[in-house]
GROMACS .gro file of N, CA, C and O in nm:
model
  384
    1UNK      N    1  12.245   8.964   9.523
    1UNK     CA    2  12.238   8.900   9.603
    1UNK      C    3  12.276   8.994   9.754
    1UNK      O    4  12.394   9.115   9.752
    2UNK      N    5  12.215   9.022   9.814
    2UNK     CA    6  12.212   9.124   9.979
    2UNK      C    7  12.349   9.089  10.032
    2UNK      O    8  12.392   9.207  10.075
    3UNK      N    9  12.447   8.999  10.019
    3UNK     CA   10  12.527   8.977  10.083
    3UNK      C   11  12.652   9.015   9.985
    3UNK      O   12  12.770   9.076  10.055
    4UNK      N   13  12.622   9.105   9.865
    4UNK     CA   14  12.712   9.191   9.780
    4UNK      C   15  12.730   9.278   9.802
    4UNK      O   16  12.801   9.363   9.784
    5UNK      N   17  12.584   9.368   9.879
    5UNK     CA   18  12.610   9.488   9.931
    5UNK      C   19  12.703   9.537   9.988
    5UNK      O   20  12.710   9.478  10.125
    6UNK      N   21  12.787   9.620   9.973
    6UNK     CA   22  12.914   9.690  10.077
    6UNK      C   23  12.824   9.742  10.174
    6UNK      O   24  12.728   9.816  10.181
    7UNK      N   25  12.884   9.738  10.322
    7UNK     CA   26  12.804   9.805  10.431
    7UNK      C   27  12.739   9.756  10.498
    7UNK      O   28  12.662   9.804  10.601
    8UNK      N   29  12.670   9.625  10.478
    8UNK     CA   30  12.532   9.538  10.496
    8UNK      C   31  12.615   9.440  10.648
    8UNK      O   32  12.688   9.370  10.614
    9UNK      N   33  12.572   9.509  10.720
    9UNK     CA   34  12.583   9.404  10.852
    9UNK      C   35  12.542   9.261  10.823
    9UNK      O   36  12.456   9.229  10.755
   10UNK      N   37  12.620   9.133  10.861
   10UNK     CA   38  12.582   9.020  10.859
   10UNK      C   39  12.457   9.015  10.923
   10UNK      O   40  12.339   8.924  10.877
   11UNK      N   41  12.454   9.041  11.070
   11UNK     CA   42  12.279   8.994  11.117
   11UNK      C   43  12.173   9.071  11.019
   11UNK      O   44  12.088   9.024  11.000
   12UNK      N   45  12.207   9.176  10.991
   12UNK     CA   46  12.087   9.247  10.861
   12UNK      C   47  12.060   9.175  10.765
   12UNK      O   48  11.947   9.167  10.766
   13UNK      N   49  12.185   9.129  10.701
   13UNK     CA   50  12.157   9.063  10.593
   13UNK      C   51  12.065   8.905  10.602
   13UNK      O   52  11.980   8.885  10.552
   14UNK      N   53  12.142   8.850  10.713
   14UNK     CA   54  12.049   8.771  10.761
   14UNK      C   55  11.914   8.756  10.806
   14UNK      O   56  11.810   8.652  10.797
   15UNK      N   57  11.865   8.830  10.846
   15UNK     CA   58  11.702   8.902  10.895
   15UNK      C   59  11.681   8.908  10.794
   15UNK      O   60  11.572   8.849  10.761
   16UNK      N   61  11.713   8.967  10.690
   16UNK     CA   62  11.638   9.035  10.558
   16UNK      C   63  11.616   8.887  10.484
   16UNK      O   64  11.499   8.925  10.416
   17UNK      N   65  11.698   8.830  10.483
   17UNK     CA   66  11.682   8.731  10.414
   17UNK      C   67  11.582   8.581  10.476
   17UNK      O   68  11.515   8.557  10.419
   18UNK      N   69  11.572   8.589  10.589
   18UNK     CA   70  11.463   8.541  10.681
   18UNK      C   71  11.317   8.574  10.600
   18UNK      O   72  11.193   8.510  10.602
   19UNK      N   73  11.323   8.712  10.633
   19UNK     CA   74  11.197   8.766  10.601
   19UNK      C   75  11.151   8.756  10.482
   19UNK      O   76  11.001   8.766  10.445
   20UNK      N   77  11.255   8.770  10.377
   20UNK     CA   78  11.206   8.769  10.250
   20UNK      C   79  11.173   8.624  10.188
   20UNK      O   80  11.081   8.604  10.126
   21UNK      N   81  11.215   8.531  10.255
   21UNK     CA   82  11.217   8.381  10.232
   21UNK      C   83  11.092   8.400  10.269
   21UNK      O   84  10.968   8.280  10.184
   22UNK      N   85  10.966   8.414  10.356
   22UNK     CA   86  10.832   8.416  10.385
   22UNK      C   87  10.766   8.518  10.275
   22UNK      O   88  10.554   8.462  10.271
   23UNK      N   89  10.803   8.562  10.182
   23UNK     CA   90  10.670   8.628  10.120
   23UNK      C   91  10.691   8.523   9.986
   23UNK      O   92  10.732   8.492   9.938
   24UNK      N   93  10.557   8.549   9.934
   24UNK     CA   94  10.499   8.482   9.778
   24UNK      C   95  10.437   8.566   9.718
   24UNK      O   96  10.363   8.677   9.746
   25UNK      N   97  10.467   8.536   9.573
   25UNK     CA   98  10.413   8.622   9.469
   25UNK      C   99  10.247   8.593   9.469
   25UNK      O  100  10.274   8.440   9.431
   26UNK      N  101  10.179   8.657   9.461
   26UNK     CA  102  10.060   8.604   9.438
   26UNK      C  103  10.037   8.636   9.318
   26UNK      O  104  10.034   8.806   9.237
   27UNK      N  105   9.950   8.570   9.218
   27UNK     CA  106   9.907   8.593   9.055
   27UNK      C  107   9.804   8.644   9.086
   27UNK      O  108   9.744   8.666   9.116
   28UNK      N  109   9.818   8.737   8.954
   28UNK     CA  110   9.721   8.844   8.948
   28UNK      C  111   9.611   8.786   8.901
   28UNK      O  112   9.452   8.813   8.964
   29UNK      N  113   9.621   8.675   8.832
   29UNK     CA  114   9.473   8.557   8.799
   29UNK      C  115   9.415   8.536   8.958
   29UNK      O  116   9.265   8.540   8.929
   30UNK      N  117   9.472   8.523   9.046
   30UNK     CA  118   9.433   8.484   9.191
   30UNK      C  119   9.338   8.587   9.212
   30UNK      O  120   9.204   8.554   9.299
   31UNK      N  121   9.311   8.713   9.217
   31UNK     CA  122   9.202   8.797   9.259
   31UNK      C  123   9.127   8.909   9.159
   31UNK      O  124   9.085   9.004   9.199
   32UNK      N  125   9.137   8.853   9.053
   32UNK     CA  126   9.117   8.915   8.938
   32UNK      C  127   8.958   8.925   8.918
   32UNK      O  128   8.906   9.053   8.860
   33UNK      N  129   8.876   8.854   8.969
   33UNK     CA  130   8.775   8.869   8.932
   33UNK      C  131   8.700   8.961   9.088
   33UNK      O  132   8.602   9.039   9.077
   34UNK      N  133   8.794   8.973   9.156
   34UNK     CA  134   8.725   9.093   9.276
   34UNK      C  135   8.824   9.243   9.233
   34UNK      O  136   8.773   9.318   9.289
   35UNK      N  137   8.882   9.249   9.136
   35UNK     CA  138   8.914   9.401   9.092
   35UNK      C  139   8.836   9.465   9.073
   35UNK      O  140   8.822   9.601   9.107
   36UNK      N  141   8.693   9.467   9.004
   36UNK     CA  142   8.581   9.552   8.955
   36UNK      C  143   8.540   9.592   9.118
   36UNK      O  144   8.527   9.740   9.138
   37UNK      N  145   8.518   9.512   9.217
   37UNK     CA  146   8.458   9.540   9.353
   37UNK      C  147   8.562   9.645   9.391
   37UNK      O  148   8.532   9.722   9.485
   38UNK      N  149   8.661   9.586   9.412
   38UNK     CA  150   8.806   9.677   9.478
   38UNK      C  151   8.799   9.813   9.417
   38UNK      O  152   8.780   9.860   9.523
   39UNK      N  153   8.798   9.821   9.308
   39UNK     CA  154   8.778   9.953   9.230
   39UNK      C  155   8.644  10.021   9.308
   39UNK      O  156   8.689  10.174   9.297
   40UNK      N  157   8.550   9.973   9.271
   40UNK     CA  158   8.396  10.061   9.333
   40UNK      C  159   8.439  10.121   9.463
   40UNK      O  160   8.389  10.226   9.549
   41UNK      N  161   8.483   9.942   9.598
   41UNK     CA  162   8.523  10.006   9.720
   41UNK      C  163   8.587  10.172   9.712
   41UNK      O  164   8.548  10.226   9.834
   42UNK      N  165   8.719  10.103   9.648
   42UNK     CA  166   8.832  10.256   9.659
   42UNK      C  167   8.741  10.388   9.613
   42UNK      O  168   8.776  10.539   9.681
   43UNK      N  169   8.678  10.370   9.510
   43UNK     CA  170   8.620  10.505   9.443
   43UNK      C  171   8.516  10.559   9.550
   43UNK      O  172   8.510  10.708   9.531
   44UNK      N  173   8.474  10.478   9.616
   44UNK     CA  174   8.322  10.550   9.720
   44UNK      C  175   8.392  10.573   9.835
   44UNK      O  176   8.326  10.613   9.932
   45UNK      N  177   8.541  10.500   9.899
   45UNK     CA  178   8.614  10.575   9.993
   45UNK      C  179   8.618  10.701  10.022
   45UNK      O  180   8.615  10.770   9.958
   46UNK      N  181   8.562  10.718  10.138
   46UNK     CA  182   8.547  10.830  10.191
   46UNK      C  183   8.681  10.940  10.242
   46UNK      O  184   8.662  11.049  10.230
   47UNK      N  185   8.792  10.858  10.290
   47UNK     CA  186   8.879  10.940  10.334
   47UNK      C  187   8.949  10.980  10.220
   47UNK      O  188   9.020  11.114  10.246
   48UNK      N  189   9.010  10.887  10.121
   48UNK     CA  190   9.064  10.993   9.992
   48UNK      C  191   9.025  11.085   9.912
   48UNK      O  192   9.063  11.164   9.868
   49UNK      N  193   8.856  11.088   9.903
   49UNK     CA  194   8.775  11.140   9.847
   49UNK      C  195   8.843  11.198   9.675
   49UNK      O  196   8.824  11.289   9.645
   50UNK      N  197   8.947  11.120   9.634
   50UNK     CA  198   8.974  11.133   9.495
   50UNK      C  199   8.951  11.025   9.425
   50UNK      O  200   8.980  11.068   9.281
   51UNK      N  201   8.884  10.950   9.432
   51UNK     CA  202   8.808  10.805   9.362
   51UNK      C  203   8.899  10.753   9.288
   51UNK      O  204   8.896  10.697   9.174
   52UNK      N  205   9.034  10.732   9.331
   52UNK     CA  206   9.150  10.666   9.269
   52UNK      C  207   9.107  10.540   9.283
   52UNK      O  208   9.100  10.476   9.377
   53UNK      N  209   9.134  10.459   9.204
   53UNK     CA  210   9.112  10.304   9.168
   53UNK      C  211   9.239  10.241   9.114
   53UNK      O  212   9.255  10.172   9.126
   54UNK      N  213   9.354  10.340   9.159
   54UNK     CA  214   9.500  10.250   9.072
   54UNK      C  215   9.523  10.180   9.188
   54UNK      O  216   9.637  10.035   9.127
   55UNK      N  217   9.494  10.130   9.327
   55UNK     CA  218   9.526  10.034   9.449
   55UNK      C  219   9.459   9.930   9.422
   55UNK      O  220   9.452   9.857   9.524
   56UNK      N  221   9.326   9.899   9.330
   56UNK     CA  222   9.242   9.797   9.335
   56UNK      C  223   9.304   9.682   9.381
   56UNK      O  224   9.239   9.594   9.426
   57UNK      N  225   9.388   9.710   9.298
   57UNK     CA  226   9.480   9.545   9.303
   57UNK      C  227   9.531   9.467   9.428
   57UNK      O  228   9.542   9.406   9.518
   58UNK      N  229   9.613   9.639   9.516
   58UNK     CA  230   9.627   9.581   9.666
   58UNK      C  231   9.476   9.530   9.738
   58UNK      O  232   9.547   9.421   9.830
   59UNK      N  233   9.407   9.623   9.721
   59UNK     CA  234   9.277   9.559   9.803
   59UNK      C  235   9.224   9.422   9.773
   59UNK      O  236   9.171   9.353   9.875
   60UNK      N  237   9.190   9.407   9.660
   60UNK     CA  238   9.163   9.276   9.615
   60UNK      C  239   9.266   9.173   9.647
   60UNK      O  240   9.191   9.034   9.690
   61UNK      N  241   9.399   9.220   9.658
   61UNK     CA  242   9.459   9.076   9.723
   61UNK      C  243   9.463   9.098   9.868
   61UNK      O  244   9.451   8.945   9.928
   62UNK      N  245   9.435   9.186   9.950
   62UNK     CA  246   9.435   9.162  10.078
   62UNK      C  247   9.296   9.092  10.092
   62UNK      O  248   9.278   9.005  10.204
   63UNK      N  249   9.183   9.119  10.005
   63UNK     CA  250   9.050   9.058  10.063
   63UNK      C  251   9.057   8.881  10.056
   63UNK      O  252   9.032   8.827  10.089
   64UNK      N  253   9.174   8.871   9.908
   64UNK     CA  254   9.198   8.730   9.877
   64UNK      C  255   9.248   8.648   9.981
   64UNK      O  256   9.239   8.537  10.001
   65UNK      N  257   9.375   8.758  10.070
   65UNK     CA  258   9.446   8.634  10.150
   65UNK      C  259   9.404   8.689  10.292
   65UNK      O  260   9.440   8.628  10.408
   66UNK      N  261   9.287   8.792  10.330
   66UNK     CA  262   9.248   8.793  10.449
   66UNK      C  263   9.392   8.847  10.538
   66UNK      O  264   9.357   8.812  10.638
   67UNK      N  265   9.412   8.991  10.471
   67UNK     CA  266   9.510   9.022  10.553
   67UNK      C  267   9.507   9.174  10.516
   67UNK      O  268   9.444   9.264  10.444
   68UNK      N  269   9.578   9.239  10.630
   68UNK     CA  270   9.579   9.391  10.630
   68UNK      C  271   9.653   9.404  10.565
   68UNK      O  272   9.753   9.355  10.515
   69UNK      N  273   9.634   9.586  10.524
   69UNK     CA  274   9.730   9.632  10.444
   69UNK      C  275   9.820   9.735  10.540
   69UNK      O  276   9.769   9.807  10.597
   70UNK      N  277   9.910   9.727  10.478
   70UNK     CA  278  10.043   9.797  10.527
   70UNK      C  279  10.078   9.910  10.450
   70UNK      O  280  10.148   9.891  10.342
   71UNK      N  281  10.053  10.023  10.452
   71UNK     CA  282  10.092  10.137  10.354
   71UNK      C  283  10.014  10.262  10.399
   71UNK      O  284   9.966  10.298  10.494
   72UNK      N  285  10.115  10.380  10.357
   72UNK     CA  286  10.127  10.499  10.362
   72UNK      C  287  10.014  10.589  10.282
   72UNK      O  288   9.992  10.663  10.259
   73UNK      N  289   9.910  10.511  10.171
   73UNK     CA  290   9.856  10.565  10.091
   73UNK      C  291   9.741  10.583  10.189
   73UNK      O  292   9.643  10.463  10.242
   74UNK      N  293   9.671  10.698  10.178
   74UNK     CA  294   9.511  10.734  10.240
   74UNK      C  295   9.414  10.630  10.183
   74UNK      O  296   9.292  10.625  10.232
   75UNK      N  297   9.430  10.606  10.061
   75UNK     CA  298   9.319  10.543   9.955
   75UNK      C  299   9.243  10.455  10.019
   75UNK      O  300   9.152  10.455   9.984
   76UNK      N  301   9.272  10.358  10.106
   76UNK     CA  302   9.224  10.271  10.191
   76UNK      C  303   9.140  10.263  10.331
   76UNK      O  304   9.094  10.213  10.354
   77UNK      N  305   9.160  10.404  10.380
   77UNK     CA  306   9.084  10.449  10.496
   77UNK      C  307   8.920  10.466  10.400
   77UNK      O  308   8.930  10.522  10.326
   78UNK      N  309   8.853  10.427  10.455
   78UNK     CA  310   8.747  10.428  10.453
   78UNK      C  311   8.654  10.320  10.360
   78UNK      O  312   8.543  10.334  10.337
   79UNK      N  313   8.735  10.208  10.304
   79UNK     CA  314   8.709  10.126  10.244
   79UNK      C  315   8.647   9.986  10.353
   79UNK      O  316   8.599   9.908  10.294
   80UNK      N  317   8.673  10.049  10.507
   80UNK     CA  318   8.619   9.905  10.588
   80UNK      C  319   8.734   9.792  10.601
   80UNK      O  320   8.665   9.648  10.650
   81UNK      N  321   8.826   9.821  10.502
   81UNK     CA  322   8.940   9.707  10.564
   81UNK      C  323   9.053   9.733  10.627
   81UNK      O  324   9.078   9.880  10.581
   82UNK      N  325   9.102   9.695  10.698
   82UNK     CA  326   9.181   9.722  10.808
   82UNK      C  327   9.329   9.769  10.752
   82UNK      O  328   9.357   9.707  10.650
   83UNK      N  329   9.364   9.902  10.734
   83UNK     CA  330   9.543   9.947  10.686
   83UNK      C  331   9.592  10.015  10.797
   83UNK      O  332   9.551  10.063  10.874
   84UNK      N  333   9.719   9.971  10.759
   84UNK     CA  334   9.809  10.037  10.857
   84UNK      C  335   9.934  10.125  10.792
   84UNK      O  336   9.972  10.073  10.708
   85UNK      N  337   9.947  10.203  10.851
   85UNK     CA  338  10.078  10.287  10.817
   85UNK      C  339  10.167  10.291  10.943
   85UNK      O  340  10.156  10.197  11.053
   86UNK      N  341  10.322  10.292  10.923
   86UNK     CA  342  10.447  10.287  11.020
   86UNK      C  343  10.372  10.349  11.157
   86UNK      O  344  10.357  10.308  11.278
   87UNK      N  345  10.338  10.508  11.130
   87UNK     CA  346  10.277  10.574  11.254
   87UNK      C  347  10.219  10.505  11.348
   87UNK      O  348  10.175  10.455  11.460
   88UNK      N  349  10.101  10.471  11.276
   88UNK     CA  350   9.986  10.381  11.318
   88UNK      C  351   9.986  10.275  11.395
   88UNK      O  352   9.931  10.232  11.519
   89UNK      N  353  10.067  10.166  11.346
   89UNK     CA  354  10.112  10.057  11.385
   89UNK      C  355  10.214  10.042  11.512
   89UNK      O  356  10.209   9.971  11.587
   90UNK      N  357  10.316  10.154  11.497
   90UNK     CA  358  10.419  10.187  11.635
   90UNK      C  359  10.350  10.248  11.710
   90UNK      O  360  10.344  10.225  11.837
   91UNK      N  361  10.234  10.292  11.721
   91UNK     CA  362  10.141  10.359  11.820
   91UNK      C  363  10.033  10.218  11.891
   91UNK      O  364  10.041  10.202  12.010
   92UNK      N  365   9.969  10.156  11.761
   92UNK     CA  366   9.948  10.052  11.845
   92UNK      C  367  10.020   9.935  11.877
   92UNK      O  368   9.987   9.882  12.014
   93UNK      N  369  10.117   9.909  11.854
   93UNK     CA  370  10.256   9.811  11.962
   93UNK      C  371  10.293   9.894  12.068
   93UNK      O  372  10.358   9.841  12.126
   94UNK      N  373  10.302  10.030  12.088
   94UNK     CA  374  10.310  10.091  12.233
   94UNK      C  375  10.228  10.052  12.302
   94UNK      O  376  10.255  10.063  12.424
   95UNK      N  377  10.087  10.093  12.260
   95UNK     CA  378   9.976  10.041  12.398
   95UNK      C  379  10.003   9.892  12.404
   95UNK      O  380   9.912   9.873  12.504
   96UNK      N  381  10.066   9.843  12.318
   96UNK     CA  382   9.986   9.660  12.365
   96UNK      C  383  10.086   9.645  12.494
   96UNK      O  384  10.173   9.669  12.507
   0.00000   0.00000   0.00000
């Protein structure tokens, strides 16, 4: 439990618990049909140029939830799906 960690402020603990309470686990079966297409898209992505399909589950889940991806993995660049790193998210928020 977060409250048992030494040095964690009460406000930080409360904020973290609020954020975590909104998270949901998506069962792999929900996006399983999209995995082959997600793997194909990742293998063809221009930006990474490594053909890695190890993150196909992330892309398939993003498609399922119609959600952007937050990752520092460049494999998502060139897939045609929105992806954010801390740096480009902060840059975007600074311009907002």
